[in-house]
Coordinates of C-alpha atoms in Angstrom, one line a residue:
X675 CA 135.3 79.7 146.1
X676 CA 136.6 83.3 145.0
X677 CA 135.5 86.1 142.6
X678 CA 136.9 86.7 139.5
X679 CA 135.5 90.3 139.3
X680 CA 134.6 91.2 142.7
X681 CA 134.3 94.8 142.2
X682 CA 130.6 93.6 140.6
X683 CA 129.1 93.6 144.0
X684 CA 129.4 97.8 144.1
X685 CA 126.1 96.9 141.5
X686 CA 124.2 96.1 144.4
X687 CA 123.9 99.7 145.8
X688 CA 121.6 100.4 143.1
X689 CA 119.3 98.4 145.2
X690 CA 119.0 101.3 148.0
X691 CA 117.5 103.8 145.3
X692 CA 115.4 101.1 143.9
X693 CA 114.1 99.9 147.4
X694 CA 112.8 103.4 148.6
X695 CA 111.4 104.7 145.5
X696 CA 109.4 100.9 145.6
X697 CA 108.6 101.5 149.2
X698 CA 107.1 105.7 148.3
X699 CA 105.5 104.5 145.3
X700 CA 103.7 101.4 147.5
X701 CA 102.5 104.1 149.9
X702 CA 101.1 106.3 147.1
X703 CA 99.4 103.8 145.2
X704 CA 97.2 101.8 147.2
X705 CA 93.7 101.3 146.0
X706 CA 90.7 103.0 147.9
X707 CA 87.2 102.7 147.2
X708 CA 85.2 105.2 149.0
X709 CA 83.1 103.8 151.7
X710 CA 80.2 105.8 154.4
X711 CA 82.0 103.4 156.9
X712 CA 84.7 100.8 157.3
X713 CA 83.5 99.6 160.6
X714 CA 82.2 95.8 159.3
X715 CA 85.2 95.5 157.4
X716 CA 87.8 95.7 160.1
X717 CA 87.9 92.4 160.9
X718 CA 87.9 90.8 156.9
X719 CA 91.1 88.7 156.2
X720 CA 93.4 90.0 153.6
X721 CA 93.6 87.4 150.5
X722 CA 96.2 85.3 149.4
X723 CA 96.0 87.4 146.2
X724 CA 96.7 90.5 148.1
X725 CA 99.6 89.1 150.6
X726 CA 101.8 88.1 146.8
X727 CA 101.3 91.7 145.7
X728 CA 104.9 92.9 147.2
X729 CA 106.5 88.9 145.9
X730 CA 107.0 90.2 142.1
X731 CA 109.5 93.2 143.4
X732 CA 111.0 91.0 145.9
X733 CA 111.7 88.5 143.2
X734 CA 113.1 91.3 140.5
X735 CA 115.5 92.6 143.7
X736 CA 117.0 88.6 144.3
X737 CA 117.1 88.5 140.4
X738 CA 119.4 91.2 140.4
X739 CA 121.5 90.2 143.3
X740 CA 121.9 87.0 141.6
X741 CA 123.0 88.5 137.8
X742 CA 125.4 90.7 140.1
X743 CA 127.1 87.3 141.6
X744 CA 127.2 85.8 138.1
X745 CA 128.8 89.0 136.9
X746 CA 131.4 88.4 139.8
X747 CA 132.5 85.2 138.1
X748 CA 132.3 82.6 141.0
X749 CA 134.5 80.4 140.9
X750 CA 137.6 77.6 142.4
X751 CA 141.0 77.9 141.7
X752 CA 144.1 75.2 140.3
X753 CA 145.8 76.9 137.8
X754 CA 149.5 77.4 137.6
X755 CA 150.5 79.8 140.6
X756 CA 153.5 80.7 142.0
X757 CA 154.5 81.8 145.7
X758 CA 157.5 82.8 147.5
X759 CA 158.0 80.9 151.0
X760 CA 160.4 79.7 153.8
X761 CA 162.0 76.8 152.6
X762 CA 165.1 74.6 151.7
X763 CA 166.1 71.7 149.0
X764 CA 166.6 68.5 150.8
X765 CA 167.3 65.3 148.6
X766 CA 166.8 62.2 151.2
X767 CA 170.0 59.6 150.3
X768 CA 168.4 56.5 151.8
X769 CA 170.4 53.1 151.7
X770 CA 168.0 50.2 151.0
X771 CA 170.3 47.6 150.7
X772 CA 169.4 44.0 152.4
X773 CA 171.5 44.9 155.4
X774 CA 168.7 47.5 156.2
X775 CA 166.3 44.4 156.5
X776 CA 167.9 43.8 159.9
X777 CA 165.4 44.0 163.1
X778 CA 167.2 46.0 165.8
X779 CA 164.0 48.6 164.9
X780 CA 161.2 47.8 164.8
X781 CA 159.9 46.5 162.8
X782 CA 163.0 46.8 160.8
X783 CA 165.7 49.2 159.9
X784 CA 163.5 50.1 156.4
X785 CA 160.1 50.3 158.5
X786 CA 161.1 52.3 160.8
X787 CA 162.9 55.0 158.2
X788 CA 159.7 55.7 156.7
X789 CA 158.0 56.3 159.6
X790 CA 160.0 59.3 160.6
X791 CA 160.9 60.6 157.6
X792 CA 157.2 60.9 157.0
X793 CA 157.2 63.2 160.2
X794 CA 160.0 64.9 159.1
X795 CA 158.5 65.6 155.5
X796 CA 154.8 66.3 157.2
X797 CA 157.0 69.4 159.5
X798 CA 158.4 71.4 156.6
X799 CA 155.8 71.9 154.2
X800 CA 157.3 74.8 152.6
X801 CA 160.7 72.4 151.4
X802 CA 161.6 71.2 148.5
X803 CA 162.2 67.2 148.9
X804 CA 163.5 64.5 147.3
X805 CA 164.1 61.0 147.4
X806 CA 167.6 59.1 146.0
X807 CA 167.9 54.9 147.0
X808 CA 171.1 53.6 146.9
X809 CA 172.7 49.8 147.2
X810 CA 174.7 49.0 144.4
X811 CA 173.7 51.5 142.7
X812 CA 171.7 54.3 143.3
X813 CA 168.6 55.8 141.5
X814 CA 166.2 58.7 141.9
X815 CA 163.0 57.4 143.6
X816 CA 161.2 60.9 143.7
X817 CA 162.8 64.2 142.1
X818 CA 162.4 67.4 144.3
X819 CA 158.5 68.2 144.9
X820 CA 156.8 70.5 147.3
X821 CA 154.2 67.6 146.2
X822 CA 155.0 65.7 149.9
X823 CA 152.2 63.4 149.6
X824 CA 153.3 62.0 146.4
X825 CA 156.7 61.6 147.8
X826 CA 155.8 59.5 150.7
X827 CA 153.2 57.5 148.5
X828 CA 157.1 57.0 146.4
X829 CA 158.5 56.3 149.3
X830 CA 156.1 53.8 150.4
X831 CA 155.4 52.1 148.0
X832 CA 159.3 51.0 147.1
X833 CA 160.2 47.4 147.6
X834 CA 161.9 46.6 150.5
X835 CA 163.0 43.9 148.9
X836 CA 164.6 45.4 145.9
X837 CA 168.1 44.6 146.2
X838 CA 167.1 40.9 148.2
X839 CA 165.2 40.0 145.0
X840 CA 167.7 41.3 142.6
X841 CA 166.2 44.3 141.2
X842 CA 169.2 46.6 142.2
X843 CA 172.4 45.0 142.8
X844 CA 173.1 44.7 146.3
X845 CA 175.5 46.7 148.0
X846 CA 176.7 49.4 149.6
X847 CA 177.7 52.4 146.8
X848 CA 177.4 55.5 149.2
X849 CA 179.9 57.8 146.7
X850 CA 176.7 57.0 144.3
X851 CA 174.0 57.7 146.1
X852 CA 175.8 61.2 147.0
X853 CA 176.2 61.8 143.5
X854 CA 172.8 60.7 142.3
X855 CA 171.2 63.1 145.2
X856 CA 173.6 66.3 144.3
X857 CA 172.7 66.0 140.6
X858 CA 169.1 66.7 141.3
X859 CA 169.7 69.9 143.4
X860 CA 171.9 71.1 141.0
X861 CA 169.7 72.8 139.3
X862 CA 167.9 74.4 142.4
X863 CA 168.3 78.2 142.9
X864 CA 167.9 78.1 146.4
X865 CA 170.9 79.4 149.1
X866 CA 170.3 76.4 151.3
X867 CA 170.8 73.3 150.1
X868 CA 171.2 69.3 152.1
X869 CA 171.4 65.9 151.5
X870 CA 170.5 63.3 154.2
X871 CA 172.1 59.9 153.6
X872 CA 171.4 57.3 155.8
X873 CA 173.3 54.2 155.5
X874 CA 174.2 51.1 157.9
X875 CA 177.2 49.9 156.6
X876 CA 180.7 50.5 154.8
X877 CA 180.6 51.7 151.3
X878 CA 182.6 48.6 149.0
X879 CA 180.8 49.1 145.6
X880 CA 179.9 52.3 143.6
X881 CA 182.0 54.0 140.5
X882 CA 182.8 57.5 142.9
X883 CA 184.2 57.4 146.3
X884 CA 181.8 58.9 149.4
X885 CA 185.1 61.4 150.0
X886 CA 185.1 62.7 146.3
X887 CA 181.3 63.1 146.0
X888 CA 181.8 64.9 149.1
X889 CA 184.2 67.2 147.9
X890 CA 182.0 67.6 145.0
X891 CA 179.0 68.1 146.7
X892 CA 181.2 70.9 149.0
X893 CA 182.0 72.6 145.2
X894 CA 178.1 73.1 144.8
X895 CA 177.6 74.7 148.4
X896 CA 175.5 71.5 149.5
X897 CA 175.6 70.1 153.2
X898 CA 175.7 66.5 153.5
X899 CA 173.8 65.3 157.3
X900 CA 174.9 61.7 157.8
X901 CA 173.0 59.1 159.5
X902 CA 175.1 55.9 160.5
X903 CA 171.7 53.2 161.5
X904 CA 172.4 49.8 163.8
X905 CA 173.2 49.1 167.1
X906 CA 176.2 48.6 168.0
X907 CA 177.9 44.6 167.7
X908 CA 175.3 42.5 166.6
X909 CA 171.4 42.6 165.3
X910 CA 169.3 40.2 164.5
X911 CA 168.7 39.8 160.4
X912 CA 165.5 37.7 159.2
X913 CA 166.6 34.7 157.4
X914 CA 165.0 33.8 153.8
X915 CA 164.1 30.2 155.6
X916 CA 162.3 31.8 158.6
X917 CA 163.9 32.9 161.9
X918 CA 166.7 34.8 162.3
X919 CA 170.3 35.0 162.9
X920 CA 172.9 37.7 164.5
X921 CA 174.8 39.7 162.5
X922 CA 177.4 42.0 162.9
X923 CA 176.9 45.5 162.8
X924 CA 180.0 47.7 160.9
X925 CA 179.5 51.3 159.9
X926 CA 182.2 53.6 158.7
X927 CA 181.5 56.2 161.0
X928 CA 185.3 57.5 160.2
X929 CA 183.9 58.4 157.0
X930 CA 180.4 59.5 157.6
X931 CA 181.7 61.8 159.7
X932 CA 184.3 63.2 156.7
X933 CA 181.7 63.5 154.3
X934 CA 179.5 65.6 156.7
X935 CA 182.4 67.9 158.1
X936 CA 183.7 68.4 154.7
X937 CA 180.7 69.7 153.3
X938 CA 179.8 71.5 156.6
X939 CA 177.3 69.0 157.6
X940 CA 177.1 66.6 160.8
X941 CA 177.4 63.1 161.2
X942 CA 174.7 61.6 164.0
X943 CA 174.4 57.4 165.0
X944 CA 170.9 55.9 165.8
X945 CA 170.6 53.2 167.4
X946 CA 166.8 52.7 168.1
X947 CA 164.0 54.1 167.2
X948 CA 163.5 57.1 169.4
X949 CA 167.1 58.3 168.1
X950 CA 165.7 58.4 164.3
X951 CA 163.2 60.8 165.8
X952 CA 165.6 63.0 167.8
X953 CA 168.4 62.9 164.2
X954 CA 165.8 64.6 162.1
X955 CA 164.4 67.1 164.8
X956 CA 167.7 68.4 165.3
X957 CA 168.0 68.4 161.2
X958 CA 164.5 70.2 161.4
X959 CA 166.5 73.2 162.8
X960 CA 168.6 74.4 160.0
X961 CA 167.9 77.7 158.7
X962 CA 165.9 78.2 155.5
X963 CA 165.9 80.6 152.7
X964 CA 163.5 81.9 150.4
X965 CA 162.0 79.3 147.7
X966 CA 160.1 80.2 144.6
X967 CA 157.1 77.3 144.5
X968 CA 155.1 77.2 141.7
X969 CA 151.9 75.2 141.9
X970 CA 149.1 74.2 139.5
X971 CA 145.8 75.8 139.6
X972 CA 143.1 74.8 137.3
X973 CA 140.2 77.4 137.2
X974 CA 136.4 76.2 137.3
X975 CA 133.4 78.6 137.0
X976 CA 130.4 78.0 139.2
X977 CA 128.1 80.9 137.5
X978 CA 125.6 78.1 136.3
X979 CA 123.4 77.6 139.7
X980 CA 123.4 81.3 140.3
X981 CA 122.2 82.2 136.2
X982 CA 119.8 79.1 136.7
X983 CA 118.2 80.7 139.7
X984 CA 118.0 84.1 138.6
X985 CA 116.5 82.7 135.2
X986 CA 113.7 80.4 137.5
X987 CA 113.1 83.5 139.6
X988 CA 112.5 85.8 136.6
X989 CA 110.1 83.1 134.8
X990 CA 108.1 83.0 138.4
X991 CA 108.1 87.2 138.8
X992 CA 106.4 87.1 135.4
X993 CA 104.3 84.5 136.2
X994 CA 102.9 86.3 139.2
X995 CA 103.1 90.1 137.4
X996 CA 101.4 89.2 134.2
X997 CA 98.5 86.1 135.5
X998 CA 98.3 85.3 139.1
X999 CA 98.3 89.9 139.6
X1000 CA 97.1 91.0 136.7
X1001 CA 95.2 94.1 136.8
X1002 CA 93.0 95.9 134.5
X1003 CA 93.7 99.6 133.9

C-alpha cells in the first residue's frame, strides 16, 4: 500500500496544540463541591460514568487521524509504469522437431530444455525474452516479455509432439527459425541484442539458409549463441509402438559454429544434462545494457475502511458527549 498524497500526514501536528490545550483545560475544569472534610470519601471508587469522561476527546483525536489517512489516499498500485534497468533482448530459437524426442537426456532432449531454460529465464529478470520453435517451419511461441512467467507457462505448455502429430511439418529449417527470432528483435531499441538456437540436427528444409540469416542477423547487430544437443554416435529414440531404438546422432557443428562466429556469437555442444546447465551459465555472462520496461499498474483506493471507521467513531463520540455525559449547565 502507498499514499497518493502523503504530505496529508503534516495535518497531524495540529494534534500537539489540540492535545495540551485538552490536557490545561482538564486541569482547570474539574468539578468541586465544597466539603468540611474529605476524609470518608478517600476510599469511594470512581464510576464508570466518570472513567469515559476523557473517551469523547480520545475518540475526536483518532477521528482526525483517520480523516488525515483518508486525505492521504491509501492505496495499491498496477497502472502502466515505466522503469529503466540492466537488461538485454534474447529471442530463445528452440528446435522442436521429433529428433528432439530422443532420450540421451533425461527424460528427453525437449524435457530437459525446459528445465534449464527456466533457470536461465528465472536469473535475468531484468531481460527481455522470447520464444521462436522451429522444425519445418518455424513460428513465434512467445514475443519478447519481461512477463517471464507467462513465457515459461508458453513454453510449457507447447506440444512436444507438434511436429510427431503433424501440426508443424517436420524438419529441420534452422535459416527459419533464425529469421523468425531476428524479426521480433528488430524492433527492440536496446544495444545488446542475442538469439539462442538450439538444434540437434542438420538443417535440410526452410525457405533461407542458417548462413544468410546469419549474415542477416550480423546486418542488425544481433549475436547468434549456438547450441548443438546429442551425444555423440548414437541415442536412443522412443518408438510410436513402445520401446526404443538407436539412432544416429548428426549435427552440423561446421555450421553452427559459422552462424555464431559470423555474428560474433559462440557455438557450445551438450551432451548431457549437466552441460545444458553449464551452456546457459556461461551465456548468463554477457554484458547487458540499459532497457526501458514498461509495466502495467492498475490503481485501487482503500480509503473506505479508514472513512468507515472514522464515521463509526464520530457516531460513538456523540453518543457518549451528548447521552451517556450529558451535563446540565
Amino acid at each position: 500500500m502507498e499514499f497518493k498524497n502523503p504530505y496529508m500526514f503534516l495535518l497531524l501536528a495540529l494534534l500537539i496544540p489540540y492535545i495540551i490545550w485538552f490536557v490545561l483545560r482538564h486541569k482547570k475544569s474539574h468539578p468541586a463541591l465544597k466539603l468540611p472534610e474529605t476524609e470518608k470519601y478517600r476510599y469511594v471508587r470512581r464510576s464508570f460514568r466518570t472513567l469515559l469522561i476523557p473517551v469523547p476527546n480520545v475518540l475526536r483525536i483518532a477521528v482526525f487521524i483517520l480523516v488525515v489517512i483518508c486525505l492521504a489516499r491509501p492505496q495499491s498500485k498496477s497502472g502502466w509504469s515505466e522503469t529503466d534497468v540492466e537488461g538485454i533482448d534474447i529471442m530463445l530459437a528452440v528446435d522442436v522437431s521429433t529428433s528432439m524426442l530422443a532420450q540421451d537426456f533425461k527424460p528427453n532432449r525437449v524435457e530437459a530444455l525446459k528445465e534449464v531454460a527456466k533457470e536461465f529465464v528465472d536469473k535475468r529478470p531484468n531481460d527481455n525474452i522470447g520464444l521462436t520453435f522451429f522444425a519445418g517451419e518455424a513460428f513465434t511461441q512467445c514475443p519478447l516479455t519481461t512477463d517471464h512467467t507467462t513465457l515459461m507457462n508458453q513454453y510449457t505448455a507447447a506440444d512436444d509432439l507438434m511436429a510427431a502429430h503433424g501440426v508443424i511439418n517436420d524438419g529441420t529449417a534452422i535459416g527459419d527459425g533464425i529469421m523468425n527470432a531476428l524479426l521480433r528483435l528488430r524492433e527492440s531499441k536496446t544495444a545488446s541484442k542475442v538469439i539462442i538456437m538450439l538444434t540437434d540436427g542438420v538443417s535440410n528444409t526452410g525457405t533461407i539458409s542458417p548462413l544468410t540469416a546469419a549474415e542477416i542477423s550480423k546486418m542488425d547487430s544481433v549475436r547468434i549463441y549456438t547450441i548443438g544437443i546429442g551425444r555423440n554416435g548414437m541415442a536412443p529414440y522412443p518408438l510410436p509402438t513402445g520401446g526404443t531404438a538407436m539412432v544416429p546422432v548428426e549435427i552440423d557443428e561446421t555450421t553452427m559454429r559459422q552462424i555464431s562466429e559470423e555474428t560474433g556469437g559462440k557455438y557450445f555442444r551438450a551432451q548431457k544434462n549437466t552441460d545444458l546447465s553449464e551452456v546457459y551459465k556461461e551465456i548468463d555472462q554477457m554484458e547487458r545494457s540499459k532497457l526501458n520496461v514498461k509495466q502495467f499498474n492498475k490503481y485501487e483506493e482503500h480509503y473506505e475502511p479508514f472513512a468507515l471507521a472514522a464515521l463509526a467513531l464520530f457516531l460513538l463520540e456523540l453518543l457518549l458527549r451528548f447521552f451517556v455525559l450529558r451535563r446540565i449547565p
